[in-house]
mmCIF file of C-alpha atoms in Angstrom:
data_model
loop_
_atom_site.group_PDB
_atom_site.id
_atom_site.type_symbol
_atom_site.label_atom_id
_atom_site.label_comp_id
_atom_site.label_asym_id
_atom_site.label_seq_id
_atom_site.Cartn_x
_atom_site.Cartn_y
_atom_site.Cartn_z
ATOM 1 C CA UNK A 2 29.989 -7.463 21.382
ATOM 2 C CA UNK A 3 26.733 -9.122 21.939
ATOM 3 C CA UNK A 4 22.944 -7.365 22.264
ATOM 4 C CA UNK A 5 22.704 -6.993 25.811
ATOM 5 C CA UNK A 6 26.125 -5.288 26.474
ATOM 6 C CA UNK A 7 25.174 -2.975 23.249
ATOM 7 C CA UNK A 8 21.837 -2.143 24.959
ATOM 8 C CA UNK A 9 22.815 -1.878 28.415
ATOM 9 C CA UNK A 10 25.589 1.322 26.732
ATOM 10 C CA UNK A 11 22.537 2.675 24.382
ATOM 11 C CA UNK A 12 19.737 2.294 26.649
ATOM 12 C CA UNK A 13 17.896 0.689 24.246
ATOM 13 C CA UNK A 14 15.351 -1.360 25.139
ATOM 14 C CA UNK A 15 15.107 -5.239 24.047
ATOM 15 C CA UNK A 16 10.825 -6.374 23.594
ATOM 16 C CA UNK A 17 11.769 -9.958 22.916
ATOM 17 C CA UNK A 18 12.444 -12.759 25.346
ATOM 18 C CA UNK A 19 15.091 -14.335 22.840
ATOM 19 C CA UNK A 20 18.538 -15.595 23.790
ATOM 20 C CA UNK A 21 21.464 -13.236 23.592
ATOM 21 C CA UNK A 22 23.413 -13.355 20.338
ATOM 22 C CA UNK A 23 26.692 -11.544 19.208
ATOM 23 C CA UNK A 24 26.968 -8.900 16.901
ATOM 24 C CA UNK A 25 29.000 -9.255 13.710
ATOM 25 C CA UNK A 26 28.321 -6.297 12.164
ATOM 26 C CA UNK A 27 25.752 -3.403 11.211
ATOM 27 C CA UNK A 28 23.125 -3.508 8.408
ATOM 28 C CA UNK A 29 20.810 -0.637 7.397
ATOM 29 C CA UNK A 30 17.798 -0.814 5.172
ATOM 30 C CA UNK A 31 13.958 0.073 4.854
ATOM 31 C CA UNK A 32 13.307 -2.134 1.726
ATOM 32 C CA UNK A 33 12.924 -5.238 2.880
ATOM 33 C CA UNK A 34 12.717 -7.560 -0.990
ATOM 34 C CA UNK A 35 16.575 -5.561 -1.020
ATOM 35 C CA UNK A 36 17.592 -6.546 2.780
ATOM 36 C CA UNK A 37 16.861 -10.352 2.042
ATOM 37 C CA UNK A 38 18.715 -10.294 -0.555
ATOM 38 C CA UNK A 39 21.733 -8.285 0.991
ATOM 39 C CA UNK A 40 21.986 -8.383 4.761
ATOM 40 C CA UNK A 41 25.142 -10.479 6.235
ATOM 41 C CA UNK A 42 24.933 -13.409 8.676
ATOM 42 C CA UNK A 43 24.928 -12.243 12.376
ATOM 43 C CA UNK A 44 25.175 -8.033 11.743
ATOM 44 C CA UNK A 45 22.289 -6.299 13.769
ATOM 45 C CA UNK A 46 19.757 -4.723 11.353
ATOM 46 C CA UNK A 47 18.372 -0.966 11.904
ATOM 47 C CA UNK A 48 15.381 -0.331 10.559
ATOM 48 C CA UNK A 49 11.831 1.847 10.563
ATOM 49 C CA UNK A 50 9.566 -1.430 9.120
ATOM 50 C CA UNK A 51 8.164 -2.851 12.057
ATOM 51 C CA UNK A 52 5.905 -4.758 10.291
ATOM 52 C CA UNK A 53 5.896 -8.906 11.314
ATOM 53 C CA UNK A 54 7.276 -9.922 7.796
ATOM 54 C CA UNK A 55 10.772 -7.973 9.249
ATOM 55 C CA UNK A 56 10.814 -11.277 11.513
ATOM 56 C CA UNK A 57 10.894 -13.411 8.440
ATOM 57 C CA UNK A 58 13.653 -11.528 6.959
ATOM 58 C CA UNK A 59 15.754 -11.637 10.179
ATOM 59 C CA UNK A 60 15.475 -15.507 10.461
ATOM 60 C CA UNK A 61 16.277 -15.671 6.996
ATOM 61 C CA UNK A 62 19.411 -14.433 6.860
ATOM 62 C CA UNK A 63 20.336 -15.054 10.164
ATOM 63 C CA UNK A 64 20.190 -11.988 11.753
ATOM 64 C CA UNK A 65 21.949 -10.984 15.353
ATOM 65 C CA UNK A 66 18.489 -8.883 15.459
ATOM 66 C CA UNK A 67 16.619 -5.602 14.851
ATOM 67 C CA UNK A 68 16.803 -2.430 15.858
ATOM 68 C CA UNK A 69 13.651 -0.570 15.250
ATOM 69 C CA UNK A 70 15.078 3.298 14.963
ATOM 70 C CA UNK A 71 12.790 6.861 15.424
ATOM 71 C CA UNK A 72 10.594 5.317 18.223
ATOM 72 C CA UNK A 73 8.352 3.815 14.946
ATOM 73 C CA UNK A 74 5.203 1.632 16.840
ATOM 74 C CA UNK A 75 5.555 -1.607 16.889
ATOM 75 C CA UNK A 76 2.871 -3.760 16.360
ATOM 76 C CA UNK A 77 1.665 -6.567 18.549
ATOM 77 C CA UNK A 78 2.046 -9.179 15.744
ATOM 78 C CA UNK A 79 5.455 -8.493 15.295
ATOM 79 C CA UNK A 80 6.872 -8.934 18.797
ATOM 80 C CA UNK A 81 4.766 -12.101 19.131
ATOM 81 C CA UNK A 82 6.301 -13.744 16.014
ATOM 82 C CA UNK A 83 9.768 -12.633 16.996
ATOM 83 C CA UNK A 84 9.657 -14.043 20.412
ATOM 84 C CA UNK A 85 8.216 -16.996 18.439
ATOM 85 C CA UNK A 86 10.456 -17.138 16.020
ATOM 86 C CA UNK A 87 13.654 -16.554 18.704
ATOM 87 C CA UNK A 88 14.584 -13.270 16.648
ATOM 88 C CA UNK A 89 15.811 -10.254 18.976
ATOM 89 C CA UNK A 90 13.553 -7.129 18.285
ATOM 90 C CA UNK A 91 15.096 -3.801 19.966
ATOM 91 C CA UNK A 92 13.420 -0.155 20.122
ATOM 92 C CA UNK A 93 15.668 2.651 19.791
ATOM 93 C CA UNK A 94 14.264 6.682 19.701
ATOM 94 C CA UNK A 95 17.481 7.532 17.678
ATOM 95 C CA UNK A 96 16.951 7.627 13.667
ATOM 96 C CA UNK A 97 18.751 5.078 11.856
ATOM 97 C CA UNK A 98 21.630 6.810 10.752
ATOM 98 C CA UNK A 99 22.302 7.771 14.825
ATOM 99 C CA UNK A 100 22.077 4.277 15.881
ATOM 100 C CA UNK A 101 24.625 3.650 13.531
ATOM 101 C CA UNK A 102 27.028 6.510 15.237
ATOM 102 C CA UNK A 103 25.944 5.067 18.378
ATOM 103 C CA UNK A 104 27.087 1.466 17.105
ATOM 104 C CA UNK A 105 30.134 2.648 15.363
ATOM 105 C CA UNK A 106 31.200 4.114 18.692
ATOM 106 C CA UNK A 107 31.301 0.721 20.297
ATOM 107 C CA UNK A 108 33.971 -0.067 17.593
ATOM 108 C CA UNK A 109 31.487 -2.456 15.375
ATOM 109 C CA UNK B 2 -16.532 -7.937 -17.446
ATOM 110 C CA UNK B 3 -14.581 -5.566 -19.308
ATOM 111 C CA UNK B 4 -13.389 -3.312 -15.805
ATOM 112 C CA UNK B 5 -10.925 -1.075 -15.370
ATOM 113 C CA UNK B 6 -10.753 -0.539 -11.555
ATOM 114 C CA UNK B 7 -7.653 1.139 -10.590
ATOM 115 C CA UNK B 8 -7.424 5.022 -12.434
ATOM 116 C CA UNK B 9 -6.226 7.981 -10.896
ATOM 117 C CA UNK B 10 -8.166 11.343 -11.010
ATOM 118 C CA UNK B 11 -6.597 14.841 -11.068
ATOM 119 C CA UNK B 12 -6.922 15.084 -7.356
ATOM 120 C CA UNK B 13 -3.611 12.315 -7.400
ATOM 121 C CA UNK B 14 -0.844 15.002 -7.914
ATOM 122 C CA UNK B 15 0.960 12.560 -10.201
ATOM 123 C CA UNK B 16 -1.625 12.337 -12.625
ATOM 124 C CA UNK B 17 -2.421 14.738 -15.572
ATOM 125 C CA UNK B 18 -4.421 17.765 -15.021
ATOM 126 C CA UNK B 19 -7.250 16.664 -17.388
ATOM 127 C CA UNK B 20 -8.028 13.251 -15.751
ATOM 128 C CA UNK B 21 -11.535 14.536 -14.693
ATOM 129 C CA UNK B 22 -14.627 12.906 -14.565
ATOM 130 C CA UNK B 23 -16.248 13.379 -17.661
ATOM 131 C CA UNK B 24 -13.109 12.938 -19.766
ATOM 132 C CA UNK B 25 -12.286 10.008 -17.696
ATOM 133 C CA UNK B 26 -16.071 8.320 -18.453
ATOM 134 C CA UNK B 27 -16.077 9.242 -21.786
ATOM 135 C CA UNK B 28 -13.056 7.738 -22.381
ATOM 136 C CA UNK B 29 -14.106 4.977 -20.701
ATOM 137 C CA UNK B 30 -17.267 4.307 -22.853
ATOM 138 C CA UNK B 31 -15.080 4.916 -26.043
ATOM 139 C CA UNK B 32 -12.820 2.095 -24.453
ATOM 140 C CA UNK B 33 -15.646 -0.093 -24.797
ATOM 141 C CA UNK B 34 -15.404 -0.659 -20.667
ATOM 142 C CA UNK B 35 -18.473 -1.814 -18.780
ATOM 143 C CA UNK B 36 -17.396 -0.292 -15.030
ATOM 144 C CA UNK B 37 -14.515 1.653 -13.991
ATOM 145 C CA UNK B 38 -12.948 2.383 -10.481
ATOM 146 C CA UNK B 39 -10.914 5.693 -9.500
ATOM 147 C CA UNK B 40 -8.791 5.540 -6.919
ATOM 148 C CA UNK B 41 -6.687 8.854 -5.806
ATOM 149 C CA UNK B 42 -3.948 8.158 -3.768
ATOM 150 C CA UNK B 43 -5.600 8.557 0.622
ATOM 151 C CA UNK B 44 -7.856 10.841 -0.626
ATOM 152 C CA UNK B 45 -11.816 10.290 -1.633
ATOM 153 C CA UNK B 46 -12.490 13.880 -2.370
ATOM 154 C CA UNK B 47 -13.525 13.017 -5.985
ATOM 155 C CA UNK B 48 -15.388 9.984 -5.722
ATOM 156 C CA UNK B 49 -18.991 11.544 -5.615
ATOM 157 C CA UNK B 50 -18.338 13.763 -8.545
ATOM 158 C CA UNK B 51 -16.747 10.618 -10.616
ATOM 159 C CA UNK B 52 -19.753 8.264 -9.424
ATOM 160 C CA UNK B 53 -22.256 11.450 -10.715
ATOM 161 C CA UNK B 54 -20.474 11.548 -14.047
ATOM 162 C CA UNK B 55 -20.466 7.646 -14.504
ATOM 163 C CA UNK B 56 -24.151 7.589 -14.007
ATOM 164 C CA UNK B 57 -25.045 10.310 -16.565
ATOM 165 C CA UNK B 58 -23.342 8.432 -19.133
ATOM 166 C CA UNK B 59 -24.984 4.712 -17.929
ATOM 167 C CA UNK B 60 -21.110 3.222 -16.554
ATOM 168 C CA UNK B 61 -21.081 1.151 -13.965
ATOM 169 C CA UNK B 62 -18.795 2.495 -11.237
ATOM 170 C CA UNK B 63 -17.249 1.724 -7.802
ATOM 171 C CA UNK B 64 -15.978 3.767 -5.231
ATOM 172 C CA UNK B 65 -11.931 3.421 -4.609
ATOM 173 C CA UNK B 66 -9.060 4.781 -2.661
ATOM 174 C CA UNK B 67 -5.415 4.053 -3.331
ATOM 175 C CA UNK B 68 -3.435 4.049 0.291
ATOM 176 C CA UNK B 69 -0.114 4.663 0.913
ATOM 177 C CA UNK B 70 0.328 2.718 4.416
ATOM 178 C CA UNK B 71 3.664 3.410 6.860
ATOM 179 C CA UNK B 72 5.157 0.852 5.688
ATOM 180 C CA UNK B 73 5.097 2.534 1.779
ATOM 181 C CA UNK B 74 2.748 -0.563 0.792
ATOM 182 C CA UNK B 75 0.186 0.564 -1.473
ATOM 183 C CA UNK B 76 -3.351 -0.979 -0.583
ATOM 184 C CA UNK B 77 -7.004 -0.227 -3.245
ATOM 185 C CA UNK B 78 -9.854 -0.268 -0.974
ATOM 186 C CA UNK B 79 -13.206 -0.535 -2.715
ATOM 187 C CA UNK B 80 -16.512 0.621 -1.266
ATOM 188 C CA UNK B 81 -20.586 0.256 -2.625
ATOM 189 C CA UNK B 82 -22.159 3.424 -0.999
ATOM 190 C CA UNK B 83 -21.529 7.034 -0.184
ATOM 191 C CA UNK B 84 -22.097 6.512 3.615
ATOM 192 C CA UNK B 85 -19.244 3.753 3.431
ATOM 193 C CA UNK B 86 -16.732 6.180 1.232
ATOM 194 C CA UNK B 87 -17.680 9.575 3.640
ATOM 195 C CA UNK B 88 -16.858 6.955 7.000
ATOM 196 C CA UNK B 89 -13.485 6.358 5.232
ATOM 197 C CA UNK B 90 -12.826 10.048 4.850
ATOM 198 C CA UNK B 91 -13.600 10.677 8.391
ATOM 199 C CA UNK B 92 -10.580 8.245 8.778
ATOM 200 C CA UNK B 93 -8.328 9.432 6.567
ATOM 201 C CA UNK B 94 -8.025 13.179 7.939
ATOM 202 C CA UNK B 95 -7.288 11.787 11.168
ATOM 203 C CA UNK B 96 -4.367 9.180 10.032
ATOM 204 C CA UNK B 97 -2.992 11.755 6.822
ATOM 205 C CA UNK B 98 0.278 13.557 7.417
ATOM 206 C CA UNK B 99 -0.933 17.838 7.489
ATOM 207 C CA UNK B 100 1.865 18.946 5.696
ATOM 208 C CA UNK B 101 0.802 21.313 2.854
ATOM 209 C CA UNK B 102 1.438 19.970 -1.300
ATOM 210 C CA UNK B 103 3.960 21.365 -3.058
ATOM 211 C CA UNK B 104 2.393 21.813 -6.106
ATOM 212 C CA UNK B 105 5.927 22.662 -7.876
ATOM 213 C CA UNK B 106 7.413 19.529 -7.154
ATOM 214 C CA UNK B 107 4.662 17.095 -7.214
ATOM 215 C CA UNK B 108 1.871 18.330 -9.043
ATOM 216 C CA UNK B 109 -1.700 19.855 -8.424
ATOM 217 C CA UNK B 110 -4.768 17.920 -6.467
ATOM 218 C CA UNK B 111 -7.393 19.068 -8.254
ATOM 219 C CA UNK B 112 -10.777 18.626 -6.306
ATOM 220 C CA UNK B 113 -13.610 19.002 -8.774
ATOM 221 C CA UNK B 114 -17.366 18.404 -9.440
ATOM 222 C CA UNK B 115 -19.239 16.310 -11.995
ATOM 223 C CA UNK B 116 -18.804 18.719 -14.760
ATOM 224 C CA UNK B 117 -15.162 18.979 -14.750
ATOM 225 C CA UNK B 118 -15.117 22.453 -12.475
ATOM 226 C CA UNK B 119 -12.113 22.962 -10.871
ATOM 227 C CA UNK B 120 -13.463 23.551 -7.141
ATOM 228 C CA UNK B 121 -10.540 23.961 -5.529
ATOM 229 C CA UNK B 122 -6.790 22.172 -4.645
ATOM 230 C CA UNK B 123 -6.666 19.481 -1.910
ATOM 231 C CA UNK B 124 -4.495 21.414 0.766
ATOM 232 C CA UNK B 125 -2.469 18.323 2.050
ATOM 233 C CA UNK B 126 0.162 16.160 0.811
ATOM 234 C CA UNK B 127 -1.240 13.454 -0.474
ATOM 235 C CA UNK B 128 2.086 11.579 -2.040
ATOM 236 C CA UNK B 129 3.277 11.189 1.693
ATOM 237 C CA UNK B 130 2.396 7.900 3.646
ATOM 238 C CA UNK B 131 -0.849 7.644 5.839
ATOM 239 C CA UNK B 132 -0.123 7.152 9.877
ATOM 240 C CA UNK B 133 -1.060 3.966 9.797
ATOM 241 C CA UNK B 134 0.320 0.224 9.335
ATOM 242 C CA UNK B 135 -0.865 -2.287 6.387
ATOM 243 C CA UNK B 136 -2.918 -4.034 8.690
ATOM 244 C CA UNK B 137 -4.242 -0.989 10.010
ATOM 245 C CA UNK B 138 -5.050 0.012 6.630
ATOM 246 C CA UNK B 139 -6.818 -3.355 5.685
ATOM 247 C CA UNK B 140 -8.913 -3.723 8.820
ATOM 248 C CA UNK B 141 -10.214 -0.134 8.305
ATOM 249 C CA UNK B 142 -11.310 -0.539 4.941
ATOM 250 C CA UNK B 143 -13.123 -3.393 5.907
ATOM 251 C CA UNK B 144 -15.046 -1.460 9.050
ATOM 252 C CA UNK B 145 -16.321 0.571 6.785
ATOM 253 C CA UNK B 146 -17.808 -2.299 4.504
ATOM 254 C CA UNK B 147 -14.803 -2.087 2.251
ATOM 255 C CA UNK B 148 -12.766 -4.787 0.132
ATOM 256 C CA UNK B 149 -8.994 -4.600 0.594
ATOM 257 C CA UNK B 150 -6.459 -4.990 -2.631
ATOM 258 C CA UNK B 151 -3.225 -5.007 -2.610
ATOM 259 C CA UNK B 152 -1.902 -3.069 -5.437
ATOM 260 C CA UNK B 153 0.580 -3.599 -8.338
ATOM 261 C CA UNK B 154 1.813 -6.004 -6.236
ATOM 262 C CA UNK B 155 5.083 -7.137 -8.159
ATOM 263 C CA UNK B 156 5.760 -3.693 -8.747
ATOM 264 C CA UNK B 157 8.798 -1.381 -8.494
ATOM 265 C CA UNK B 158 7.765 0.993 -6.075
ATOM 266 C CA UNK B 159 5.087 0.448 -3.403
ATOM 267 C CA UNK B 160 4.180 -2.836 -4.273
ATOM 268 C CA UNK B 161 4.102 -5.033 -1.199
ATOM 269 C CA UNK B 162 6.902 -7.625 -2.894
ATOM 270 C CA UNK B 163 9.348 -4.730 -3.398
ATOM 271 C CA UNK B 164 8.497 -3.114 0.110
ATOM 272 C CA UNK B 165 7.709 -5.891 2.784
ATOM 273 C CA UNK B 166 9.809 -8.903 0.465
ATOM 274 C CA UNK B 167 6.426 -11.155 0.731
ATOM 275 C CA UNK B 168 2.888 -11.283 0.964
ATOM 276 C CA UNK B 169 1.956 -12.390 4.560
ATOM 277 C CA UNK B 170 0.018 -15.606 4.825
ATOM 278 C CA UNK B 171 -2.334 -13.947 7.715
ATOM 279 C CA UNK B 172 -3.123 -10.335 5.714
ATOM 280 C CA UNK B 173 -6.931 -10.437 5.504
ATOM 281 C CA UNK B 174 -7.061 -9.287 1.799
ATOM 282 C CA UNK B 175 -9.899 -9.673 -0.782
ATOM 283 C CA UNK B 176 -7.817 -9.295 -4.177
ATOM 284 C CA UNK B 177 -4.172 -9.350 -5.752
ATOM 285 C CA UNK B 178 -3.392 -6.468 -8.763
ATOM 286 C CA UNK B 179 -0.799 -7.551 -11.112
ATOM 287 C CA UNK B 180 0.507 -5.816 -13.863
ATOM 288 C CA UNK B 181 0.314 -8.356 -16.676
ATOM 289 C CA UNK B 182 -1.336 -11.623 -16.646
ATOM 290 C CA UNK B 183 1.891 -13.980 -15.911
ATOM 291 C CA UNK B 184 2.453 -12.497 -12.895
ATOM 292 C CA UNK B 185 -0.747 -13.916 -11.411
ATOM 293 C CA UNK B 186 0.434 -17.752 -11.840
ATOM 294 C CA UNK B 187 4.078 -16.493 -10.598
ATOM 295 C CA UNK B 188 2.182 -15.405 -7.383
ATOM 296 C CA UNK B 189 0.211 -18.761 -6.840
ATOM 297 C CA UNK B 190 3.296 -20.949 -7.463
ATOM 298 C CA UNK B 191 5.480 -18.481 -4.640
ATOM 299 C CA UNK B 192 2.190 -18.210 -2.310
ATOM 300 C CA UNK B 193 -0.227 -20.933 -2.633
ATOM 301 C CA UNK B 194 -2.924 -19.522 -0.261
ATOM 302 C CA UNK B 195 -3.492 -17.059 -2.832
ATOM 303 C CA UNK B 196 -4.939 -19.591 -5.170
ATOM 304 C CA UNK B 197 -8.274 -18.741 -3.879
ATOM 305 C CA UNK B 198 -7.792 -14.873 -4.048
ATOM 306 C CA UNK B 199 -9.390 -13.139 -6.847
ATOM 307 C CA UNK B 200 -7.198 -11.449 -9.245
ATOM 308 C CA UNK B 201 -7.535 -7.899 -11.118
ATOM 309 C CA UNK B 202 -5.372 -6.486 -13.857
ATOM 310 C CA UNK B 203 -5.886 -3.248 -14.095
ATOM 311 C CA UNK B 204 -4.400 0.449 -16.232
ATOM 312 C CA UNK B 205 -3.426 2.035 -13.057
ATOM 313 C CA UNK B 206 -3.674 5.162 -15.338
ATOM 314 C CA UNK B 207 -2.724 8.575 -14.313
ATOM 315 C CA UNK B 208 -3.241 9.796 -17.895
ATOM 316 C CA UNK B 209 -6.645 9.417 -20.406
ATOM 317 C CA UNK B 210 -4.392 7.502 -23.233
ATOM 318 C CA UNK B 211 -3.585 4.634 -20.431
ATOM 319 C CA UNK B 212 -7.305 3.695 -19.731
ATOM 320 C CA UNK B 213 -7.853 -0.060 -20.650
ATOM 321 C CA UNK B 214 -8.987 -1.314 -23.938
ATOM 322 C CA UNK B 215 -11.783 -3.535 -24.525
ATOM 323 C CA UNK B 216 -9.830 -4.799 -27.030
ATOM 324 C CA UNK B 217 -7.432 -5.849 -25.315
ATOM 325 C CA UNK B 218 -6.819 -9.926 -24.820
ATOM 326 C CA UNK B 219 -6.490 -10.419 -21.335
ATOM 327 C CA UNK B 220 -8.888 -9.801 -18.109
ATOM 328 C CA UNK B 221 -8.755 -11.196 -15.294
ATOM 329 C CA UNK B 222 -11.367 -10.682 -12.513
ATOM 330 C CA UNK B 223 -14.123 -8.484 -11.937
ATOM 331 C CA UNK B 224 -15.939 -5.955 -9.775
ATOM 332 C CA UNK B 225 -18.897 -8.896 -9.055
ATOM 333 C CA UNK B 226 -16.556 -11.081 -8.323
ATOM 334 C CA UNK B 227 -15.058 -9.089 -5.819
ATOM 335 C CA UNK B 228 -18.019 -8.508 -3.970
ATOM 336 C CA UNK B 229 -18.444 -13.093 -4.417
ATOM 337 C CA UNK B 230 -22.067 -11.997 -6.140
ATOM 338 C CA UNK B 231 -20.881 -14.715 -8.384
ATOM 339 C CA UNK B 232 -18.253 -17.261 -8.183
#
């Protein structure tokens, strides 16, 4: 399953102008020294840090993108540096563990 | 300089009852230290009293706050004058959370005066997280004349390494904290825009025994310094 057929089902709504990119899996995680270290190539991250180093971390690890969870603000910065950097960011309302039912439901 | 510029009062629920401002000076002077710095954790309800108390005994002191930002960073901002440190506590009621303290699980807030009085217990939380982002945090300490630290920086828990993975080239901060000397060359080698940065190693002390030593071998920068009235 890839982003836009994930949020077209959720609703969720997509800030960045990147490319689509398929989903491998689901990651969850608010530390972001322990996601670097941790998060698997091409699963879709949820997380309430919307602060522009999450973009690093993404790119990093090669990341399918980010789901900011609980409606957290985002920051200017950040979406700018993601659409620089070609990382997907994604606003969701749900918390984080809901957006994982929500993704679980679709199977990932 | 022989500073100490990062101790908690008893109005920081994590820190001991008896951290109050004549205790903390006079331990202080017995320290042999030439300034010290308090800084209670989003809160500046002390900072008056602890200034009054460092002046009857002749120590140097700066005004300080220790903020918890939404992303869990923890940020010192320093200030020079009342009218800077009451501007930041307009601030901080708007962007800190209302819930009440539970003082069973994390500890009184002790608001006092000069004299070690027990006025009264700070009615919110302050162990929770202020509503506001790291660069929120950092650009309002500096409207209100303030210099931005970022705290313990390689530590554990709400250092900005263990929170946000790195320190971000852009973040308009005046000073780095470490926890022991080493850690400051660690830092230049992994970030070399830092090189530039002033460092500070301070106690970090929520109890009277953990108040720097003159004694002890190694300082890094200073309050002055800080503030570039010297290089």
């Amino acid at each position: 399953m890839n982003i836009t057929e994930i949020c077209a089902r959720s609703g969720w709504e997509i800030l960045t102008k990147s490319e689509d990119h398929a989903v491998e899996g689901i990651f969850t995680g608010d530390l972001l020294s322990w996601v670097m270290g941790h998060a698997p190539v091409g699963s879709l991250w949820i997380t309430v840090q919307a602060h522009a180093n999450i973009v690093a971390v993404a790119s990093l690890r090669d990341l399918a993108g980010i789901v900011i969870a609980h409606d957290v603000n985002i920051e200017q910065e950040t979406i700018e540096l993601a659409n620089t950097e070609g990382v997907c960011l994604i606003k969701a309302p749900q918390s984080s563990a809901d957006c994982v039912k929500i993704l679980a439901g679709y199977g990932l | 300089m022989k500073e100490d510029l990062h101790i908690h009062s008893a109005l920081s629920p994590c820190a001991d009852d008896d951290m109050l401002p004549t205790n903390i000076v006079r331990m202080a002077l017995l320290n042999g230290l030439t300034r010290i710095a308090v800084c209670d954790h989003n809160s500046v309800a002390n900072q008056i009293a602890l200034k009054q108390a460092a002046d009857k005994f002749g120590l140097n002191y700066g005004f300080g706050v220790e903020l918890q930002t939404l992303e869990e960073v923890h940020v010192l901002g320093y200030f020079e004058t009342v009218e800077d440190i009451l501007k930041m506590d307009e601030w901080l009621c708007e962007v800190s959370d209302p819930a009440p303290n539970r003082i069973d699980l994390f500890g009184n807030q002790w608001i006092v005066d000069q004299d070690d009085t027990l006025i009264k217990q700070h009615s919110g939380s302050l162990i929770r997280s202020l509503n506001a982002s790291l660069n929120q945090c950092v650009s309002r300490i500096h409207a209100c004349h303030g210099k931005a630290v970022l705290a313990h920086v390689l530590g554990r828990s709400n250092g900005i390494i263990h929170q946000l993975a790195f320190i971000p080239k852009n973040l308009a901060i005046d000073g780095i904290e470490v926890n022991e000397i080493g850690q400051k060359q660690e830092l230049i080698e992994k970030f070399p825009w830092l090189a530039n940065v002033p460092f500070f190693l301070n106690s970090d002390a929520h109890r009277l025994i953990d108040l720097r030593d003159a004694d002890e071998t190694d300082w890094l920068d200073d309050w002055e310094i800080l503030w570039r009235k010297r290089e």
